[in-house]
């Protein structure tokens, strides 16, 4: 679940927050989004699916300010060990992620999760 201060502010229509993160050692990134279930970001969801990202988690909840939130996680398998991304796959996949989110005005900053966060 992504930390949201409020559900009254969105980064783009239907998107409260986006996190592009990888579990250590940080070679294969996932897309984590907090979305508005009543106004889903259909173009972003479709673009992720077309780029080969698969929804791996979906969970709804009510935020403390009473707004409804749907957390969605996406992953894309690579051809490296344990379905990780090889460097050339990472370059292509990160370019796709940047293009998808830049089209809706969101700049993404990939990060590597802490061990505690990754395996909580």
mmCIF file with all atom_site columns, C-alpha atoms in Angstrom:
data_model
loop_
_atom_site.group_PDB
_atom_site.id
_atom_site.type_symbol
_atom_site.label_atom_id
_atom_site.label_alt_id
_atom_site.label_comp_id
_atom_site.label_asym_id
_atom_site.label_entity_id
_atom_site.label_seq_id
_atom_site.pdbx_PDB_ins_code
_atom_site.Cartn_x
_atom_site.Cartn_y
_atom_site.Cartn_z
_atom_site.occupancy
_atom_site.B_iso_or_equiv
_atom_site.pdbx_formal_charge
_atom_site.auth_seq_id
_atom_site.auth_comp_id
_atom_site.auth_asym_id
_atom_site.auth_atom_id
_atom_site.pdbx_PDB_model_num
ATOM 1   C CA . UNK A 1 1   ? 0.000   0.000   0.000   1.00 0.00 ? 1   UNK A CA 1
ATOM 2   C CA . UNK A 1 2   ? 1.364   3.395   -0.996  1.00 0.00 ? 2   UNK A CA 1
ATOM 3   C CA . UNK A 1 3   ? 1.332   6.246   1.490   1.00 0.00 ? 3   UNK A CA 1
ATOM 4   C CA . UNK A 1 4   ? -1.301  8.818   0.546   1.00 0.00 ? 4   UNK A CA 1
ATOM 5   C CA . UNK A 1 5   ? -1.761  12.124  2.323   1.00 0.00 ? 5   UNK A CA 1
ATOM 6   C CA . UNK A 1 6   ? -5.136  12.716  0.718   1.00 0.00 ? 6   UNK A CA 1
ATOM 7   C CA . UNK A 1 7   ? -7.518  11.353  -1.895  1.00 0.00 ? 7   UNK A CA 1
ATOM 8   C CA . UNK A 1 8   ? -8.594  14.846  -2.923  1.00 0.00 ? 8   UNK A CA 1
ATOM 9   C CA . UNK A 1 9   ? -5.419  15.384  -4.964  1.00 0.00 ? 9   UNK A CA 1
ATOM 10  C CA . UNK A 1 10  ? -4.440  13.225  -7.928  1.00 0.00 ? 10  UNK A CA 1
ATOM 11  C CA . UNK A 1 11  ? -1.210  13.134  -9.948  1.00 0.00 ? 11  UNK A CA 1
ATOM 12  C CA . UNK A 1 12  ? -3.249  12.396  -13.079 1.00 0.00 ? 12  UNK A CA 1
ATOM 13  C CA . UNK A 1 13  ? -6.903  11.514  -13.652 1.00 0.00 ? 13  UNK A CA 1
ATOM 14  C CA . UNK A 1 14  ? -7.606  8.389   -11.617 1.00 0.00 ? 14  UNK A CA 1
ATOM 15  C CA . UNK A 1 15  ? -4.068  8.130   -10.177 1.00 0.00 ? 15  UNK A CA 1
ATOM 16  C CA . UNK A 1 16  ? -3.249  9.177   -6.615  1.00 0.00 ? 16  UNK A CA 1
ATOM 17  C CA . UNK A 1 17  ? 0.316   7.882   -6.465  1.00 0.00 ? 17  UNK A CA 1
ATOM 18  C CA . UNK A 1 18  ? 2.820   5.888   -8.540  1.00 0.00 ? 18  UNK A CA 1
ATOM 19  C CA . UNK A 1 19  ? 5.910   4.059   -7.313  1.00 0.00 ? 19  UNK A CA 1
ATOM 20  C CA . UNK A 1 20  ? 8.387   2.347   -9.628  1.00 0.00 ? 20  UNK A CA 1
ATOM 21  C CA . UNK A 1 21  ? 10.344  0.117   -7.277  1.00 0.00 ? 21  UNK A CA 1
ATOM 22  C CA . UNK A 1 22  ? 12.549  -2.959  -7.252  1.00 0.00 ? 22  UNK A CA 1
ATOM 23  C CA . UNK A 1 23  ? 13.373  -5.429  -4.546  1.00 0.00 ? 23  UNK A CA 1
ATOM 24  C CA . UNK A 1 24  ? 17.104  -5.612  -3.784  1.00 0.00 ? 24  UNK A CA 1
ATOM 25  C CA . UNK A 1 25  ? 19.413  -5.893  -5.693  1.00 0.00 ? 25  UNK A CA 1
ATOM 26  C CA . UNK A 1 26  ? 17.288  -3.634  -7.895  1.00 0.00 ? 26  UNK A CA 1
ATOM 27  C CA . UNK A 1 27  ? 17.387  -5.086  -11.404 1.00 0.00 ? 27  UNK A CA 1
ATOM 28  C CA . UNK A 1 28  ? 13.677  -5.783  -12.030 1.00 0.00 ? 28  UNK A CA 1
ATOM 29  C CA . UNK A 1 29  ? 11.151  -3.033  -11.324 1.00 0.00 ? 29  UNK A CA 1
ATOM 30  C CA . UNK A 1 30  ? 7.466   -3.233  -10.567 1.00 0.00 ? 30  UNK A CA 1
ATOM 31  C CA . UNK A 1 31  ? 4.782   -0.615  -11.037 1.00 0.00 ? 31  UNK A CA 1
ATOM 32  C CA . UNK A 1 32  ? 2.788   0.179   -7.899  1.00 0.00 ? 32  UNK A CA 1
ATOM 33  C CA . UNK A 1 33  ? -0.202  2.504   -8.218  1.00 0.00 ? 33  UNK A CA 1
ATOM 34  C CA . UNK A 1 34  ? -2.852  3.884   -5.911  1.00 0.00 ? 34  UNK A CA 1
ATOM 35  C CA . UNK A 1 35  ? -5.856  4.589   -8.114  1.00 0.00 ? 35  UNK A CA 1
ATOM 36  C CA . UNK A 1 36  ? -9.408  5.850   -7.884  1.00 0.00 ? 36  UNK A CA 1
ATOM 37  C CA . UNK A 1 37  ? -11.626 2.763   -8.358  1.00 0.00 ? 37  UNK A CA 1
ATOM 38  C CA . UNK A 1 38  ? -14.540 4.962   -9.449  1.00 0.00 ? 38  UNK A CA 1
ATOM 39  C CA . UNK A 1 39  ? -12.424 6.732   -12.095 1.00 0.00 ? 39  UNK A CA 1
ATOM 40  C CA . UNK A 1 40  ? -9.761  4.211   -13.182 1.00 0.00 ? 40  UNK A CA 1
ATOM 41  C CA . UNK A 1 41  ? -6.851  5.398   -15.345 1.00 0.00 ? 41  UNK A CA 1
ATOM 42  C CA . UNK A 1 42  ? -7.949  3.222   -18.285 1.00 0.00 ? 42  UNK A CA 1
ATOM 43  C CA . UNK A 1 43  ? -5.348  4.516   -20.754 1.00 0.00 ? 43  UNK A CA 1
ATOM 44  C CA . UNK A 1 44  ? -2.490  3.833   -18.330 1.00 0.00 ? 44  UNK A CA 1
ATOM 45  C CA . UNK A 1 45  ? -3.791  0.375   -17.423 1.00 0.00 ? 45  UNK A CA 1
ATOM 46  C CA . UNK A 1 46  ? -4.194  -0.496  -21.104 1.00 0.00 ? 46  UNK A CA 1
ATOM 47  C CA . UNK A 1 47  ? -0.714  0.825   -21.972 1.00 0.00 ? 47  UNK A CA 1
ATOM 48  C CA . UNK A 1 48  ? 0.884   -1.220  -19.171 1.00 0.00 ? 48  UNK A CA 1
ATOM 49  C CA . UNK A 1 49  ? -0.886  -4.367  -20.400 1.00 0.00 ? 49  UNK A CA 1
ATOM 50  C CA . UNK A 1 50  ? 0.172   -3.665  -23.995 1.00 0.00 ? 50  UNK A CA 1
ATOM 51  C CA . UNK A 1 51  ? 3.785   -3.291  -22.804 1.00 0.00 ? 51  UNK A CA 1
ATOM 52  C CA . UNK A 1 52  ? 3.620   -6.757  -21.213 1.00 0.00 ? 52  UNK A CA 1
ATOM 53  C CA . UNK A 1 53  ? 3.123   -5.756  -17.586 1.00 0.00 ? 53  UNK A CA 1
ATOM 54  C CA . UNK A 1 54  ? 0.804   -8.137  -15.739 1.00 0.00 ? 54  UNK A CA 1
ATOM 55  C CA . UNK A 1 55  ? -1.354  -7.224  -12.759 1.00 0.00 ? 55  UNK A CA 1
ATOM 56  C CA . UNK A 1 56  ? -0.086  -9.218  -9.772  1.00 0.00 ? 56  UNK A CA 1
ATOM 57  C CA . UNK A 1 57  ? -2.041  -7.577  -6.955  1.00 0.00 ? 57  UNK A CA 1
ATOM 58  C CA . UNK A 1 58  ? -5.205  -5.563  -6.550  1.00 0.00 ? 58  UNK A CA 1
ATOM 59  C CA . UNK A 1 59  ? -6.611  -4.474  -3.193  1.00 0.00 ? 59  UNK A CA 1
ATOM 60  C CA . UNK A 1 60  ? -9.163  -1.829  -2.302  1.00 0.00 ? 60  UNK A CA 1
ATOM 61  C CA . UNK A 1 61  ? -9.490  0.167   0.875   1.00 0.00 ? 61  UNK A CA 1
ATOM 62  C CA . UNK A 1 62  ? -11.047 3.341   2.254   1.00 0.00 ? 62  UNK A CA 1
ATOM 63  C CA . UNK A 1 63  ? -8.553  6.110   3.041   1.00 0.00 ? 63  UNK A CA 1
ATOM 64  C CA . UNK A 1 64  ? -8.737  7.948   6.369   1.00 0.00 ? 64  UNK A CA 1
ATOM 65  C CA . UNK A 1 65  ? -10.340 10.903  4.528   1.00 0.00 ? 65  UNK A CA 1
ATOM 66  C CA . UNK A 1 66  ? -13.080 8.522   3.298   1.00 0.00 ? 66  UNK A CA 1
ATOM 67  C CA . UNK A 1 67  ? -11.900 8.362   -0.314  1.00 0.00 ? 67  UNK A CA 1
ATOM 68  C CA . UNK A 1 68  ? -11.859 4.957   -1.988  1.00 0.00 ? 68  UNK A CA 1
ATOM 69  C CA . UNK A 1 69  ? -8.474  3.661   -3.177  1.00 0.00 ? 69  UNK A CA 1
ATOM 70  C CA . UNK A 1 70  ? -7.490  0.663   -5.274  1.00 0.00 ? 70  UNK A CA 1
ATOM 71  C CA . UNK A 1 71  ? -3.846  -0.425  -4.964  1.00 0.00 ? 71  UNK A CA 1
ATOM 72  C CA . UNK A 1 72  ? -2.647  -2.195  -8.106  1.00 0.00 ? 72  UNK A CA 1
ATOM 73  C CA . UNK A 1 73  ? 0.751   -3.813  -8.681  1.00 0.00 ? 73  UNK A CA 1
ATOM 74  C CA . UNK A 1 74  ? 2.220   -4.799  -12.052 1.00 0.00 ? 74  UNK A CA 1
ATOM 75  C CA . UNK A 1 75  ? 5.272   -6.902  -12.909 1.00 0.00 ? 75  UNK A CA 1
ATOM 76  C CA . UNK A 1 76  ? 6.942   -7.909  -16.150 1.00 0.00 ? 76  UNK A CA 1
ATOM 77  C CA . UNK A 1 77  ? 9.057   -11.040 -16.351 1.00 0.00 ? 77  UNK A CA 1
ATOM 78  C CA . UNK A 1 78  ? 12.505  -10.925 -17.862 1.00 0.00 ? 78  UNK A CA 1
ATOM 79  C CA . UNK A 1 79  ? 14.769  -13.608 -19.261 1.00 0.00 ? 79  UNK A CA 1
ATOM 80  C CA . UNK A 1 80  ? 17.477  -13.442 -16.594 1.00 0.00 ? 80  UNK A CA 1
ATOM 81  C CA . UNK A 1 81  ? 17.772  -15.649 -13.518 1.00 0.00 ? 81  UNK A CA 1
ATOM 82  C CA . UNK A 1 82  ? 14.492  -15.874 -11.546 1.00 0.00 ? 82  UNK A CA 1
ATOM 83  C CA . UNK A 1 83  ? 12.658  -14.007 -14.344 1.00 0.00 ? 83  UNK A CA 1
ATOM 84  C CA . UNK A 1 84  ? 14.723  -10.885 -13.712 1.00 0.00 ? 84  UNK A CA 1
ATOM 85  C CA . UNK A 1 85  ? 15.539  -8.239  -16.285 1.00 0.00 ? 85  UNK A CA 1
ATOM 86  C CA . UNK A 1 86  ? 18.799  -8.334  -18.191 1.00 0.00 ? 86  UNK A CA 1
ATOM 87  C CA . UNK A 1 87  ? 20.356  -4.869  -18.680 1.00 0.00 ? 87  UNK A CA 1
ATOM 88  C CA . UNK A 1 88  ? 18.976  -4.497  -22.213 1.00 0.00 ? 88  UNK A CA 1
ATOM 89  C CA . UNK A 1 89  ? 15.487  -5.522  -21.011 1.00 0.00 ? 89  UNK A CA 1
ATOM 90  C CA . UNK A 1 90  ? 15.705  -3.034  -18.159 1.00 0.00 ? 90  UNK A CA 1
ATOM 91  C CA . UNK A 1 91  ? 16.532  -0.251  -20.603 1.00 0.00 ? 91  UNK A CA 1
ATOM 92  C CA . UNK A 1 92  ? 13.534  -1.075  -22.837 1.00 0.00 ? 92  UNK A CA 1
ATOM 93  C CA . UNK A 1 93  ? 11.130  -1.637  -19.938 1.00 0.00 ? 93  UNK A CA 1
ATOM 94  C CA . UNK A 1 94  ? 12.091  1.559   -18.121 1.00 0.00 ? 94  UNK A CA 1
ATOM 95  C CA . UNK A 1 95  ? 11.679  3.524   -21.369 1.00 0.00 ? 95  UNK A CA 1
ATOM 96  C CA . UNK A 1 96  ? 8.180   2.054   -21.728 1.00 0.00 ? 96  UNK A CA 1
ATOM 97  C CA . UNK A 1 97  ? 7.293   2.956   -18.126 1.00 0.00 ? 97  UNK A CA 1
ATOM 98  C CA . UNK A 1 98  ? 8.582   6.506   -18.601 1.00 0.00 ? 98  UNK A CA 1
ATOM 99  C CA . UNK A 1 99  ? 6.636   6.914   -21.838 1.00 0.00 ? 99  UNK A CA 1
ATOM 100 C CA . UNK A 1 100 ? 3.383   5.573   -20.356 1.00 0.00 ? 100 UNK A CA 1
ATOM 101 C CA . UNK A 1 101 ? 3.454   7.878   -17.354 1.00 0.00 ? 101 UNK A CA 1
ATOM 102 C CA . UNK A 1 102 ? 4.846   10.931  -19.139 1.00 0.00 ? 102 UNK A CA 1
ATOM 103 C CA . UNK A 1 103 ? 1.811   10.835  -21.457 1.00 0.00 ? 103 UNK A CA 1
ATOM 104 C CA . UNK A 1 104 ? -0.388  11.589  -18.413 1.00 0.00 ? 104 UNK A CA 1
ATOM 105 C CA . UNK A 1 105 ? 2.039   14.130  -16.945 1.00 0.00 ? 105 UNK A CA 1
ATOM 106 C CA . UNK A 1 106 ? 3.672   11.967  -14.277 1.00 0.00 ? 106 UNK A CA 1
ATOM 107 C CA . UNK A 1 107 ? 7.459   11.907  -13.915 1.00 0.00 ? 107 UNK A CA 1
ATOM 108 C CA . UNK A 1 108 ? 8.603   8.655   -12.329 1.00 0.00 ? 108 UNK A CA 1
ATOM 109 C CA . UNK A 1 109 ? 11.733  8.078   -10.281 1.00 0.00 ? 109 UNK A CA 1
ATOM 110 C CA . UNK A 1 110 ? 12.697  4.400   -9.965  1.00 0.00 ? 110 UNK A CA 1
ATOM 111 C CA . UNK A 1 111 ? 14.011  3.291   -6.586  1.00 0.00 ? 111 UNK A CA 1
ATOM 112 C CA . UNK A 1 112 ? 15.241  0.166   -4.829  1.00 0.00 ? 112 UNK A CA 1
ATOM 113 C CA . UNK A 1 113 ? 13.219  -0.890  -1.793  1.00 0.00 ? 113 UNK A CA 1
ATOM 114 C CA . UNK A 1 114 ? 14.804  -1.457  1.596   1.00 0.00 ? 114 UNK A CA 1
ATOM 115 C CA . UNK A 1 115 ? 15.027  -5.098  2.674   1.00 0.00 ? 115 UNK A CA 1
ATOM 116 C CA . UNK A 1 116 ? 12.400  -4.499  5.362   1.00 0.00 ? 116 UNK A CA 1
ATOM 117 C CA . UNK A 1 117 ? 10.002  -2.944  2.872   1.00 0.00 ? 117 UNK A CA 1
ATOM 118 C CA . UNK A 1 118 ? 10.600  -5.528  0.160   1.00 0.00 ? 118 UNK A CA 1
ATOM 119 C CA . UNK A 1 119 ? 9.886   -8.526  2.348   1.00 0.00 ? 119 UNK A CA 1
ATOM 120 C CA . UNK A 1 120 ? 7.236   -7.124  4.722   1.00 0.00 ? 120 UNK A CA 1
#
